XYZ file of C-alpha atoms in Angstrom:
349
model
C 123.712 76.020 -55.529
C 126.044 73.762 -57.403
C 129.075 74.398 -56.154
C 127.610 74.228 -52.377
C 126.142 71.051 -52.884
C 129.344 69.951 -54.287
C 130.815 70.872 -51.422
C 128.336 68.623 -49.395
C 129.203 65.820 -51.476
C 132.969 66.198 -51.036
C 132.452 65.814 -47.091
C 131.521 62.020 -46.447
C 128.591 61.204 -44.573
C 127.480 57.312 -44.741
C 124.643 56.107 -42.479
C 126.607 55.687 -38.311
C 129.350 58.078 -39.432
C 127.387 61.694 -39.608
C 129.587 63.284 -37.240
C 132.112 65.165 -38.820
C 129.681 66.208 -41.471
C 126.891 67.482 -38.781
C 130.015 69.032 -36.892
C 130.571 71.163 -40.019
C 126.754 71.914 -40.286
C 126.081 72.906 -36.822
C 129.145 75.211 -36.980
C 127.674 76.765 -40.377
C 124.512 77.021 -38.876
C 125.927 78.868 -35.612
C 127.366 81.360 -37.330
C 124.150 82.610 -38.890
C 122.686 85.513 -36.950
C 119.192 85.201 -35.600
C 119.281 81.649 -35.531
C 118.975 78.800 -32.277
C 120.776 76.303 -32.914
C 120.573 73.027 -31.018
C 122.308 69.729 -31.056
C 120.893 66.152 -30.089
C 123.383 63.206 -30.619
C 124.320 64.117 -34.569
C 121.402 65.892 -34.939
C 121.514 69.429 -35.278
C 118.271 71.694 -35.288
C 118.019 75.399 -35.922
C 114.822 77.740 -35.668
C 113.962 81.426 -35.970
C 111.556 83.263 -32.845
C 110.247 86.066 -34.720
C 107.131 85.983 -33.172
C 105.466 84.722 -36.935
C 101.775 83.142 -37.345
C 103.291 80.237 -38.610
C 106.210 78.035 -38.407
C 107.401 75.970 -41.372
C 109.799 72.746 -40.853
C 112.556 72.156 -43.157
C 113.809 68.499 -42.923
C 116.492 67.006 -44.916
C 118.784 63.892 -43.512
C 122.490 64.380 -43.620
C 123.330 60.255 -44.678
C 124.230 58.605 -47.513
C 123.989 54.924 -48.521
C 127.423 53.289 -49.507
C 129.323 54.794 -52.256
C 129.339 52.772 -55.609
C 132.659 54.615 -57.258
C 130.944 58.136 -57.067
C 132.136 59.200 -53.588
C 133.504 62.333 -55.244
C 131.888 65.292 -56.602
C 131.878 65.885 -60.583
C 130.624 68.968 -62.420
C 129.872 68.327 -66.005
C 128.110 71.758 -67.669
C 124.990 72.078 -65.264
C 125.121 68.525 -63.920
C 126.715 67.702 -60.674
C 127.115 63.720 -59.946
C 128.296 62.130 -56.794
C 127.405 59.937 -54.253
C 123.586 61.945 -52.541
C 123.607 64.067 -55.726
C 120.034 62.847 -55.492
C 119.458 61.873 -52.137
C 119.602 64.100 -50.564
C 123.087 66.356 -50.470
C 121.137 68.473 -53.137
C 117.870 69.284 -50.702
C 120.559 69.958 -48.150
C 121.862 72.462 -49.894
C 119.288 74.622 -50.735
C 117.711 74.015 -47.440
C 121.622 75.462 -45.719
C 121.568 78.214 -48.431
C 118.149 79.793 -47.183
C 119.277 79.094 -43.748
C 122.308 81.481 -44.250
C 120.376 84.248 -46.262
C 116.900 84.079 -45.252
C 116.775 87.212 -43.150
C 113.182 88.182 -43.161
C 110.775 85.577 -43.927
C 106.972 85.702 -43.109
C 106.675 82.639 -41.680
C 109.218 81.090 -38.607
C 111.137 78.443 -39.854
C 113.209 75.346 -38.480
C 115.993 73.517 -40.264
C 115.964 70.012 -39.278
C 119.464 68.171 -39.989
C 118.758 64.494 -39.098
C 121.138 61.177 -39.382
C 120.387 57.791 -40.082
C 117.356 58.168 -42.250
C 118.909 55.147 -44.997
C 119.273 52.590 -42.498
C 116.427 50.896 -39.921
C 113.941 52.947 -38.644
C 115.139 51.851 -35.211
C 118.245 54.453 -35.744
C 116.540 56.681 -37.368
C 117.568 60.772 -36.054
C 114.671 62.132 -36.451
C 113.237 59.135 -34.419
C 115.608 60.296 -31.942
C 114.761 64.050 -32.022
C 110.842 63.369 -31.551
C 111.397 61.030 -28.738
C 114.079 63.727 -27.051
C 112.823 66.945 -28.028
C 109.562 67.322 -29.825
C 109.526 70.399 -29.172
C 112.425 71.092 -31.660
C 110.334 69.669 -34.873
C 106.916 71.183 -34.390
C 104.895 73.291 -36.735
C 102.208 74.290 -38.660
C 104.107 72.966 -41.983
C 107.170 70.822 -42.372
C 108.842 70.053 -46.392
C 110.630 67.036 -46.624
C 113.529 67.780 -49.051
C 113.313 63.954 -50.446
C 114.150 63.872 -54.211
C 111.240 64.643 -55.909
C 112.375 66.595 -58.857
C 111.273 69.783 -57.471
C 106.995 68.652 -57.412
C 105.289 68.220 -54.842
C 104.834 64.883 -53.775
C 102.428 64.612 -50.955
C 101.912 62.278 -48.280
C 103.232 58.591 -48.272
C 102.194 55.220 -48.466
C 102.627 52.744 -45.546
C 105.058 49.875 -45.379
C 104.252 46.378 -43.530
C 106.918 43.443 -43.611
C 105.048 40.263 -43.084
C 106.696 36.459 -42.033
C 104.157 33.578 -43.153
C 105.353 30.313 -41.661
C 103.680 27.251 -43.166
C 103.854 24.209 -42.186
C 104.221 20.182 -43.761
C 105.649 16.893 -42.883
C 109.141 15.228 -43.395
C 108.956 12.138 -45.463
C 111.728 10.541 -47.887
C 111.727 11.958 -50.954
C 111.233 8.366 -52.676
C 108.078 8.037 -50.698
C 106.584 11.958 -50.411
C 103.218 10.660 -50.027
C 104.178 9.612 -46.368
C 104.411 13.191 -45.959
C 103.610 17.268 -46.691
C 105.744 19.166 -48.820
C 105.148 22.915 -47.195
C 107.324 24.182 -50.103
C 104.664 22.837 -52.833
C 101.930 24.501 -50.346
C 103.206 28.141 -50.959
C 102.448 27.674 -55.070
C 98.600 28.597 -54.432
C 99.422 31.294 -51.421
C 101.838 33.070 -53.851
C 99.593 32.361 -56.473
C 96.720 34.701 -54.050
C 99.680 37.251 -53.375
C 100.311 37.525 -57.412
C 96.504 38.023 -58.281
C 95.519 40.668 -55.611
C 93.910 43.545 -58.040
C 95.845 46.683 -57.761
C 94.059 49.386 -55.292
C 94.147 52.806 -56.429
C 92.413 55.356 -54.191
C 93.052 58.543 -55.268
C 92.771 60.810 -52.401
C 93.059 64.277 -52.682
C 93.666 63.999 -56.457
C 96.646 62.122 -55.474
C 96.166 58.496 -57.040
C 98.343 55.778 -54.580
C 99.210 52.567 -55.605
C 99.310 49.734 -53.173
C 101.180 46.475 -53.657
C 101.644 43.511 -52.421
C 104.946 41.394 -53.059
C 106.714 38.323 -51.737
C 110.317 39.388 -51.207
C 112.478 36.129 -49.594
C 111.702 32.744 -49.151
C 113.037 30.628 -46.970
C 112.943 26.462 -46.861
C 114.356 22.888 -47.661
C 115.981 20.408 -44.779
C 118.289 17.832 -47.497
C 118.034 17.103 -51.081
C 116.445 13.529 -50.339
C 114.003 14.788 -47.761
C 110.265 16.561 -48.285
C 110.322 19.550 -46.101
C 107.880 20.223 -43.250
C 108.787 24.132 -43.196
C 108.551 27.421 -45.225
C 108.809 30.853 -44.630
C 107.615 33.915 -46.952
C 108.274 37.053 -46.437
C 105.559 40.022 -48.183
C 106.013 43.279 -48.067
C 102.414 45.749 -48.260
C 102.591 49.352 -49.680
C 99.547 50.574 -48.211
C 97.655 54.082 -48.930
C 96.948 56.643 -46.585
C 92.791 55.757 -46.034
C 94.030 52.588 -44.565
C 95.454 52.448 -41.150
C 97.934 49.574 -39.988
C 95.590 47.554 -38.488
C 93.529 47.697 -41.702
C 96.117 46.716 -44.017
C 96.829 43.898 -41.701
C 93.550 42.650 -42.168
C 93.523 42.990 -45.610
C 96.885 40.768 -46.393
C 95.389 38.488 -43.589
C 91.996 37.566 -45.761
C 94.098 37.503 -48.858
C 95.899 34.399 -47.228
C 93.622 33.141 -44.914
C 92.068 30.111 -47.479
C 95.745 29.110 -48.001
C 96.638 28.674 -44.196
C 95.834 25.619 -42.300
C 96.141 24.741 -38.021
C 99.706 25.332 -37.342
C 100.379 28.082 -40.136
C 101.245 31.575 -38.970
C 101.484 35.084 -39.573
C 103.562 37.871 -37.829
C 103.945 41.495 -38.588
C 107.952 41.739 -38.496
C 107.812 45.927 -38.891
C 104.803 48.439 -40.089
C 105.262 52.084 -40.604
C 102.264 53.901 -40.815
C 101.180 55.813 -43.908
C 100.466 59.755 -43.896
C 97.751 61.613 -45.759
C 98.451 64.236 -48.436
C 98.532 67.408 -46.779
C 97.444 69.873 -50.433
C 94.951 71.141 -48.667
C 96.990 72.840 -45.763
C 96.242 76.633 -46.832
C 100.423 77.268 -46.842
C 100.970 74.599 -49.167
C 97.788 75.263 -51.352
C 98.665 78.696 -51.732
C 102.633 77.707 -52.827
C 101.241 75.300 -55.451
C 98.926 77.518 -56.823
C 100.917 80.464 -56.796
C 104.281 78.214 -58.610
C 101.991 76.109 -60.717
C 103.496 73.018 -59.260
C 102.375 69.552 -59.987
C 101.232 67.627 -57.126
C 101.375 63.548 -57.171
C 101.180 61.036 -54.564
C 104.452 59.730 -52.737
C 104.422 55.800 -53.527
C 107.261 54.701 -50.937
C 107.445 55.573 -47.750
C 109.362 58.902 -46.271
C 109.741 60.356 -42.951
C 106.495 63.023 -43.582
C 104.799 59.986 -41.268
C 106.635 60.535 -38.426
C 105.673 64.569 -39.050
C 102.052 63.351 -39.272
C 101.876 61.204 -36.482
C 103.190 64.502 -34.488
C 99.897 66.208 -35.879
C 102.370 68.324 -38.563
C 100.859 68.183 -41.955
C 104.138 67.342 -44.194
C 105.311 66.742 -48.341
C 108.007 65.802 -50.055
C 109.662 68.056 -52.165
C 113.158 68.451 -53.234
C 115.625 68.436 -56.201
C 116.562 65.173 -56.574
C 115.634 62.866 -59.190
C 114.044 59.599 -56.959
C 114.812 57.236 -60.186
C 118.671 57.890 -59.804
C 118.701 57.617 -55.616
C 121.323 55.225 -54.492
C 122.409 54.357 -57.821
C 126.188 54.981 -59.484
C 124.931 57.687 -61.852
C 123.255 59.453 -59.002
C 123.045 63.260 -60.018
C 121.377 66.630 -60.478
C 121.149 69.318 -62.747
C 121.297 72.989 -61.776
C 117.704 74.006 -63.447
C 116.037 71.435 -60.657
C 118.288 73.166 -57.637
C 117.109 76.674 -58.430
C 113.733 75.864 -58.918
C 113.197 74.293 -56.106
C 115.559 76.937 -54.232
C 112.738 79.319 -55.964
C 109.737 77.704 -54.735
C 111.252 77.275 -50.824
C 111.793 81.065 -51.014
C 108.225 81.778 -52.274
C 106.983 79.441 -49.469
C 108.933 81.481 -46.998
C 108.792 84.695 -48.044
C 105.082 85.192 -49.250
């Protein structure tokens, strides 16, 4: 498993330039007896008919973010580094390994090769797949191969991006009390963002962590004038008992005493949050079975989109999250064949 996700590594494949590298795919994946292949934009999709109970999805995209000096694989003892050593060239490898040499597994299965997952979720392939052909990604299961370090880590929390313009009044500096400084009004709304107590549902037995964070600011017309404009931007990790429209509300009273005629508040983007799926009987069954630990998914993954298709989905794959998209991005064999171990038991029992 090593050597073939070294080979993965070793063929480029940054976020708008998947092609070559799902060319090579879809041609692996064609040669496998048994399989259907099919190809939407670089997108490539392949699923048994064996007439099972069940189908599990296995979903993996085939992009990397810029390289940082590791666009080359290196093998060091039973450590591979290199640019999606992490995220996620190592999940695609195990998931094109079982593709080749599972001949005989109890349950159907689909390999999902999707593009553009590191970039906006605008571009996003498996965006493109569900609006095309949702037919292609259904099933009673699908396993994101995310880095998770080979646990489960189920569901995923929502993601809001919120623009809060206030508003002031131009004055000369020398004389501010002519005016309103909208700059000095955000001390007491970020004040209110900073002091928001920490939810922690645990849903599940999956504890989730929701946040609340101002990310940019934006502001100031000359250094000898007070400014009658500000913009903060928050971004809201949200838990999966909360819908959108909930969240919304709840970032809404957190600054509604700060906000004053004229002030506003737009939702710039919202992904929705997905539920933790342990209790799906294939999934149960695979962490009892593998002892595997089971903890909640913090950010936000592409097991939403699954969910809003009505497929219960989790995150589990190889890589180490804490090293994706950095330059010491990397993964050690032990973590490839036990997840490679647990995928087989998932398939196969």
């Amino acid at each position: 498993m090593l050597a073939l996700t070294a080979e993965l590594i070793d063929r480029p494949s940054p976020s708008f330039e998947e092609a070559p590298f799902t060319d090579w795919i879809e041609a692996e994946l064609r040669a496998v007896a048994g399989l259907d292949v099919t190809r939407v934009g670089d997108n490539v999709v392949a699923r048994t008919d064996l007439g099972r109970a069940h189908r599990v999805v296995l979903a993996g995209h085939t992009d990397t973010v810029p390289a940082n000096g590791n666009e080359r694989a290196r093998v060091e003892s039973d450590v591979l580094w290199g640019l999606g050593a992490s995220d996620m060239k190592s999940g695609l490898a195990v998931m094109l390994d079982l593709a080749r040499t599972m001949s005989e597994p109890t349950v159907d299965v689909t390999w999902v090769f999707y593009a553009r997952e590191e970039v906006a979720a605008v571009h996003s392939g498996l965006g493109e797949l569900i609006e095309v052909r949702p037919d292609l990604v259904e099933g009673d299961l699908a396993i994101l191969g995310e880095p998770t370090g080979a646990v489960v880590e189920a569901g995923c929390q929502g993601t809001m991006r919120l623009r809060v313009d206030l508003v002031g009044a131009r004055a000369h500096t020398a004389r501010p009390w002519m005016g309103r400084n909208a700059i000095h009004r955000l001390a007491p709304l970020l004040d209110a963002v900073a002091s928001v107590p920490e939810r922690r549902p645990v849903l599940a037995g999956c504890e989730y962590r929701e946040a609340l964070q101002a990310v940019a600011v934006e502001g100031g017309v000359a250094a000898n004038v007070v400014p009658d404009a500000v913009s903060v931007t928050l971004n809201h990790r949200f838990a999966p008992d909360r819908s959108e429209a909930e969240a919304e509300a709840h970032v809404r009273a957190v600054l509604a005493p700060h906000l004053d005629e004229g002030d506003a508040i737009e939702v710039v983007d919202v992904a929705p949050a997905a539920p933790p799926a342990v209790d799906h009987p294939l999934l149960a069954g695979l962490v009892a079975r593998r002892g595997l630990e089971v903890r909640s998914k913090l950010g936000w993954t592409d097991v939403a989109r699954f969910a809003a298709l009505g497929v219960p989905a989790a995150n589990l794959g190889p890589g180490d999250p804490t090293l994706a998209h950095t330059a010491d991005e990397r993964v050690d064999r032990a973590a490839l064949d036990r997840c490679h171990a647990v995928l087989v038991d998932l398939l196969t029992t």
